[in-house]
Amino acid sequence: MGTSVQVTPLSGVYNENPLSYLVSIDGFNFLIDCGWNDLFDTSLLEPLSRVASSIDAVLLSHPDTLHLGALPYAMKQLGLSAPVYATEPVHRLGLLTMYDQFLSRKQVSDFDLFTLDDIDSAFQNVIRLTYSQNYHLSGKGEGIVIAPHVAGHMLGGSIWRITKDGEDVIYAVDYNHRKERHLNGTVLQSFVRPAVLITDAYHALYTNQTARQQRDKEFLDTISKHLEVGGNVLLPVDTAGRVLELLLILEQHWSQRGFSFPIYFLTYVSSSTIDYVKSFLEWMSDSISKSFETSRDNAFLLRHVTLLINKTDLDNAPPGPKVVLASMASLEAGFAREIFVEWANDPRNLVLFTETGQFGTLARMLQSAPPPKFVKVTMSKRVPLAGEELIAYEEEQNRLKREEALRASLVKEEETKASHGSDDNSSEPMVIDTKTTHDVVGSHGPAYKDILIDGFVPPSSSVAPMFPFYDNTSEWDDFGEIINPDDYVIKDEDMDRGAMHNGGDVDGRLDEATASLMLDTRPSKVISNELIVTVSCSLVKMDYEGRSDGRSIKSMIAHVSPLKLVLVHAIAEATEHLKQHCLNNICPHVYAPQIEETVDVTSDLCAYKVQLSEKLMSNVIFKKLGDSEVAWVDSEVGKTESDMRSLLPMSGAASPHKPVLVGDLKIADFKQFLSSKGVQVEFAGGGALRCGEYVTLRKVGPTGQKGGASGPQQILIEGPLCEDYYKIRDYLYSQFYLL
Amino acid sequence: MASSSASLKRREQPISRDGDQLIVTPLGAGSEVGRSCVYMSFRGKNILFDCGIHPAYSGMAALPYFDEIDPSSIDVLLITHFHIDHAASLPYFLEKTTFNGRVFMTHATKAIYKLLLTDYVKVSKVSVEDMLFDEQDINKSMDKIEVIDFHQTVEVNGIKFWCYTAGHVLGAAMFMVDIAGVRILYTGDYSREEDRHLRAAELPQFSPDICIIESTSGVQLHQSRHIREKRFTDVIHSTVAQGGRVLIPAFALGRAQELLLILDEYWANHPDLHNIPIYYASPLAKKCMAVYQTYILSMNDRIRNQFANSNPFVFKHISPLNSIDDFNDVGPSVVMATPGGLQSGLSRQLFDSWCSDKKNACIIPGYMVEGTLAKTIINEPKEVTLMNGLTAPLNMQVHYISFSAHADYAQTSTFLKELMPPNIILVHGEANEMMRLKQKLFTEFPDGNTKIMTPKNCESVEMYFNSEKLAKTIGRLAGKTPDVGDTVSGILVKKGFTYQIMAPDELHVFSQLSTATVTQRITIPFVGAFGVIKHRLEKIFESVESSTDEESGLPALKVHERVTVKQESEKHISLQWSSDPISDMVSDSIVALILNISREVPKIVVEEEDAVKSEEENGKKVEKVIYALLVSLFGDVKLGENGKLVIRVDGNVAQLDKESGEVESEHSGLKERVRVAFERIQSAVKPIPLSAS
């Protein structure tokens, strides 16, 4: 009767690689998360490429590269074509994150894994859900209900609940139980006893989380210390995830202390990010929506932060100490890398990491202890071709054009032949091949026009046939190119105006940048040079990752106490540690599969449905216990008219059953209860409770996690024969229900 | 009519067991428009939809009939949108009644609710005694209101509910409530037509069992949006072209924003009108602009795309007007002013000064509530009464161009046909319109499976829903699927409206509850030989096993396999057992026995004699007790010839065999009752079944 559930990790187990898991429920294949790392290593996606075409639905949990980075590539190259489900912020901020990734790469390399168009088309079909929305799948997935719930890690970040036949499969990674400035804590603890919980062990070994106030104080003190001596502060951040929390902290602190040091938020999409975020108040913490409701004060109307979308603006900013939040957090690309190289050799400067860098990136290297004195950095930039190179390029272009024209005429002939009904096609496979290749490449042309009109309108013509077009040697003419900083019009970010232009102007601004990037058809090339950067600036790392720490993870899992547990996304030690812990304390079925290893977590639960007859129910007296009610039933099985099993009252006398005490006694609570009844109580050694003069009470047996799978509680009460004994026993009984 | 038939049904089935009763009672908006408030009760759960005020009345008279219900029994209160006839009695209900349930509304509704009601309190000119609530109450109510997002499912006390876009105003929602599988849809005000900024109402995914639907527009059909807009702009254009003034009385929020969008666009397209000012006399709307800018996710794609270029809610040709003192009334102008019903305030002041000039025009853009001046002038009377009590001729042209985003007949009937609810309850409509709508809907659903009801205020509609209670047997108990006649015994756990049956030792596995065993150990002072105890125990209890304690090597006794008696030391005896009622009793008697040994040794013999005697006495006593109890239950009980008891109730006879508990009777009800009664009496007089030992 159980629903069959299989979990196959495609990436991100026993290491910190991007997350991507295949969860198949009664044959319906969910791809949960579709992440990539900042190095865009295609080898990571190999497992995904093998199953991509069989996937029926994609669920995204967080708007960052590790959780959704591979989506455009998988849609374009790996044949992933399933509908994607995500919350509105994950969709919107995820899109911006991918834009930022692409633009940062395109600036410095011949990045060709995916294009802006691929990003658009990957995201245009995302089905957007709200938190706790039960979405009933249809077709193949009939009977399956999916719902995102608050994860608390990033804006819109979700834990997913997949329900079929009353059995829950919960996917919860990177959740945070602590309430933050802009986010509510996760609601994971409201789920109890799901059939399967898939969760990460990422922070299982990390327990040293400082209190929020102290952490904030240290954070701000460190920053102001460097600013006051005239240094600059760089915070490498993500595009649209955790950075929001940092912005709020800085904003709040700056208004409180009246600092005048400028703060810059520099990504390719910073202004759009903030404009969208301003309209996502529904998704933020209670305090933020409350302040808006009572005073119409939008928390993301940033007064102290200047939003920049290109580096020149920063260079033109008045000199002096400043705080810059720039992407990418990994320092592998983007403005953060450039700024790091510029600032690293000044000891007054500070590079403040707010999260652990991805494995194998520059950020991770710098976070090692002790930090390296020198790092070797390859800096690339795009420069226009000049002189001989330009001439050579033009000649090459002309030659290509001529060839193309020639081939086009040939193809035309072919086509005419084909249209005359000849089956020459089969004998000319080459022609067909070339055609298909060109369709893909050529589809960019018209699509860009769409972007210029509106960045988010799906390119209607992307699948339309093209004129034969034969330049498949490069994609230059689509994107080309030279980024001449002077081409950017420096636009003052007037915040008040920004507020009026909620959400939209954004596209305009973004487009400007993209447009100059794409429309500038001047030939250019990428040059790289290796630099040795002396790291003399201060390097500090603080935890603003917004994930629950090891202890909370354990108590959270214990609270949820799933029937089966699957652990993913953590280094081997952490995975092993949490696995052992859970095996000992929480549940006997803990799995930590390897990549592409399928674990079957089908519940072995037996169950059948019966109807409770009115006759039986009228004799049942429920006792209320917490939010549920319990009763003992003795019944006889009968049939209803519709041939359904039905429980009827016993015809004979019920055979007696062993009485059951139901309830959960907490010694500390009981102590308070007793003292409220006027009994003298104190804790004696060994967890025993001394009640009155003689009577002692203690819990015996394995002191496992609360309730949990540890079996019934064993309570021992002992004492001499006296009145107190019976009194205390009565109080103890009053804590339980006898069935 | 509906209620009389319902109460008739009730008389026929005095103890209807074929379904649970669901009651829907409008406390307001039943066959009227204004003060929407609908009460619903099913299986012990109580829900209130909306909490409005009647705009045509003031003070307590404007409230819905809250006295009909017990506010403290309400579990959930759901507010559909921010209009005062749907939300304005909320501060009163939250702060001045015993209500302590939870309140939900959407984000946008909550943000505007506060502004709107604060404004309402300021402008309503009533005496202090008549004030239903003040600003403080509103602020306090804000803390209690919880927000719900569209489609988000929330569960409160087993009541599941979620909401759909209703299209009426920003943030308007239709609520779907699910109690134990019975679904109720409350539409509130809704519109199935997409306009300049709002999405059309969604069609719910599931068909509800009951649909409580608004009937404001009755059987009217709306003109298409383009024709309405054209009429609207034509009237304005021609009036101002002739030098007249146009007054548009409107609610501050909701439809007004739509009209302003139309006007601003029209002015932008007609440069010749640029010298004619448009005023919008509502500081409130200005305050709400931030809300309109923020919750763009609740609006349609058109507006979201427009935000890309410039904010459509920043008007280029419309200026705000704070009060009539700032208004320089020279030459033609267009003024949109509140309130919409022309009851008082700026719209009334302007109406009073403009109504006698026939060049002027008044456009009533939405629904007029019965009893307001706007409703009066629509019939074009010759004269009107001014605010100062004088009468004046009504010469200005009055146009009624409905922009009200209420569903018209076509929308309502298509909506209902798609949903096919078996029960339709019409609310929020004038009695006559409602009857017409009801008649017309009857022709649309001729198969007779659809019930349409139009209760008046405080009239209850009763329905019965066959609620099959289904339980899921899980775990060890379900290891083998039972056949007919098998017994199933276990713990029944009810959570919300789901039932599970499980074995007691698996309770902690499948639920959050846990079980416990309490082990008791008690020491009793005893000086004497352990053998004496053993001897005495063997005399009284059937099963006494002796053994030796493994640790100390001292002798121990196990009584009834429950209680272990051990000699702890020379002077102490210890008893250990795990708690349950029978063991507790056994241990108590052991304790008594041990105490008696140490105190009253000589009495042993006497007691023994007593015991024999008392057995007979007990037998008699038991019979007496059984007889007395049966008499008290059934009245006429006699000892029959064959030793059976004959019980007569209302002419039905039952014969009870005291030994076996078998009952013979032709009346099955009586038979069952006697059997159960006898069983309970038996278990009361002989609590310990022998089989237990």
Short mmCIF file of N, CA and C in Angstrom, two decimals, chain A residues 104-150:
data_model
loop_
_atom_site.label_atom_id
_atom_site.label_comp_id
_atom_site.label_asym_id
_atom_site.label_seq_id
_atom_site.Cartn_x
_atom_site.Cartn_y
_atom_site.Cartn_z
N SER A 104 28.87 38.56 -15.83
CA SER A 104 30.23 38.59 -15.28
C SER A 104 31.17 37.74 -16.10
N ARG A 105 30.66 36.61 -16.58
CA ARG A 105 31.52 35.73 -17.38
C ARG A 105 31.81 36.33 -18.74
N LYS A 106 30.76 36.85 -19.33
CA LYS A 106 30.88 37.30 -20.71
C LYS A 106 31.89 38.43 -20.81
N GLN A 107 31.97 39.19 -19.72
CA GLN A 107 32.92 40.29 -19.70
C GLN A 107 34.35 39.82 -19.86
N VAL A 108 34.62 38.67 -19.30
CA VAL A 108 36.02 38.29 -19.19
C VAL A 108 36.36 37.02 -19.94
N SER A 109 35.41 36.41 -20.61
CA SER A 109 35.77 35.17 -21.29
C SER A 109 34.81 34.93 -22.44
N ASP A 110 35.17 33.98 -23.26
CA ASP A 110 34.27 33.60 -24.35
C ASP A 110 33.32 32.57 -23.80
N PHE A 111 32.45 33.02 -22.93
CA PHE A 111 31.56 32.12 -22.22
C PHE A 111 30.49 31.62 -23.16
N ASP A 112 30.39 30.32 -23.32
CA ASP A 112 29.43 29.85 -24.31
C ASP A 112 28.57 28.69 -23.81
N LEU A 113 28.54 28.48 -22.49
CA LEU A 113 27.74 27.36 -21.99
C LEU A 113 26.26 27.63 -22.14
N PHE A 114 25.88 28.86 -21.90
CA PHE A 114 24.50 29.23 -22.15
C PHE A 114 24.47 30.73 -22.42
N THR A 115 23.36 31.19 -22.94
CA THR A 115 23.24 32.60 -23.29
C THR A 115 22.10 33.22 -22.50
N LEU A 116 21.99 34.52 -22.59
CA LEU A 116 20.90 35.20 -21.90
C LEU A 116 19.56 34.63 -22.33
N ASP A 117 19.52 34.26 -23.60
CA ASP A 117 18.30 33.70 -24.14
C ASP A 117 17.94 32.40 -23.49
N ASP A 118 18.95 31.57 -23.29
CA ASP A 118 18.71 30.29 -22.64
C ASP A 118 18.19 30.50 -21.23
N ILE A 119 18.75 31.53 -20.58
CA ILE A 119 18.29 31.80 -19.22
C ILE A 119 16.82 32.18 -19.27
N ASP A 120 16.49 33.10 -20.20
CA ASP A 120 15.11 33.54 -20.30
C ASP A 120 14.18 32.37 -20.58
N SER A 121 14.56 31.55 -21.54
CA SER A 121 13.62 30.49 -21.90
C SER A 121 13.55 29.43 -20.81
N ALA A 122 14.63 29.27 -20.05
CA ALA A 122 14.55 28.31 -18.94
C ALA A 122 13.60 28.81 -17.87
N PHE A 123 13.60 30.12 -17.66
CA PHE A 123 12.80 30.65 -16.55
C PHE A 123 11.39 31.03 -16.95
N GLN A 124 11.15 31.12 -18.26
CA GLN A 124 9.81 31.62 -18.62
C GLN A 124 8.71 30.62 -18.29
N ASN A 125 9.06 29.36 -18.18
CA ASN A 125 8.01 28.39 -17.92
C ASN A 125 7.93 27.95 -16.47
N VAL A 126 8.54 28.73 -15.61
CA VAL A 126 8.48 28.36 -14.20
C VAL A 126 7.06 28.59 -13.69
N ILE A 127 6.53 27.59 -13.04
CA ILE A 127 5.21 27.73 -12.43
C ILE A 127 5.43 28.24 -11.02
N ARG A 128 4.84 29.39 -10.76
CA ARG A 128 5.16 30.04 -9.49
C ARG A 128 4.11 29.72 -8.44
N LEU A 129 4.57 29.33 -7.29
CA LEU A 129 3.67 28.96 -6.20
C LEU A 129 3.92 29.87 -5.01
N THR A 130 2.97 29.92 -4.12
CA THR A 130 3.20 30.64 -2.87
C THR A 130 3.47 29.60 -1.79
N TYR A 131 3.99 30.09 -0.67
CA TYR A 131 4.24 29.19 0.45
C TYR A 131 2.94 28.51 0.85
N SER A 132 3.05 27.26 1.23
CA SER A 132 1.92 26.45 1.70
C SER A 132 0.83 26.29 0.66
N GLN A 133 1.13 26.53 -0.58
CA GLN A 133 0.12 26.29 -1.61
C GLN A 133 0.18 24.83 -2.01
N ASN A 134 -0.91 24.13 -1.82
CA ASN A 134 -0.93 22.73 -2.22
C ASN A 134 -1.24 22.64 -3.70
N TYR A 135 -0.27 22.27 -4.48
CA TYR A 135 -0.46 22.22 -5.92
C TYR A 135 -0.66 20.77 -6.33
N HIS A 136 -1.81 20.50 -6.91
CA HIS A 136 -2.12 19.12 -7.30
C HIS A 136 -1.60 18.88 -8.71
N LEU A 137 -0.71 17.94 -8.85
CA LEU A 137 -0.19 17.64 -10.18
C LEU A 137 -1.24 16.85 -10.95
N SER A 138 -1.19 17.00 -12.26
CA SER A 138 -2.15 16.25 -13.05
C SER A 138 -1.38 15.36 -14.02
N GLY A 139 -2.10 14.61 -14.79
CA GLY A 139 -1.47 13.75 -15.77
C GLY A 139 -0.76 12.60 -15.10
N LYS A 140 0.52 12.44 -15.46
CA LYS A 140 1.29 11.32 -14.93
C LYS A 140 1.40 11.38 -13.41
N GLY A 141 1.45 12.59 -12.90
CA GLY A 141 1.64 12.76 -11.46
C GLY A 141 0.34 12.85 -10.70
N GLU A 142 -0.75 12.39 -11.28
CA GLU A 142 -2.06 12.46 -10.64
C GLU A 142 -1.98 11.92 -9.21
N GLY A 143 -2.52 12.69 -8.30
CA GLY A 143 -2.52 12.22 -6.91
C GLY A 143 -1.36 12.76 -6.09
N ILE A 144 -0.39 13.37 -6.78
CA ILE A 144 0.74 13.93 -6.05
C ILE A 144 0.46 15.40 -5.78
N VAL A 145 0.73 15.82 -4.56
CA VAL A 145 0.54 17.21 -4.20
C VAL A 145 1.89 17.76 -3.77
N ILE A 146 2.28 18.89 -4.35
CA ILE A 146 3.55 19.50 -3.92
C ILE A 146 3.25 20.84 -3.26
N ALA A 147 4.07 21.20 -2.30
CA ALA A 147 3.88 22.48 -1.64
C ALA A 147 5.22 22.99 -1.13
N PRO A 148 5.57 24.25 -1.45
CA PRO A 148 6.77 24.84 -0.86
C PRO A 148 6.45 25.43 0.51
N HIS A 149 7.39 25.36 1.42
CA HIS A 149 7.20 25.97 2.74
C HIS A 149 8.43 26.79 3.08
N VAL A 150 8.29 27.67 4.04
CA VAL A 150 9.37 28.59 4.38
C VAL A 150 10.63 27.84 4.82
#
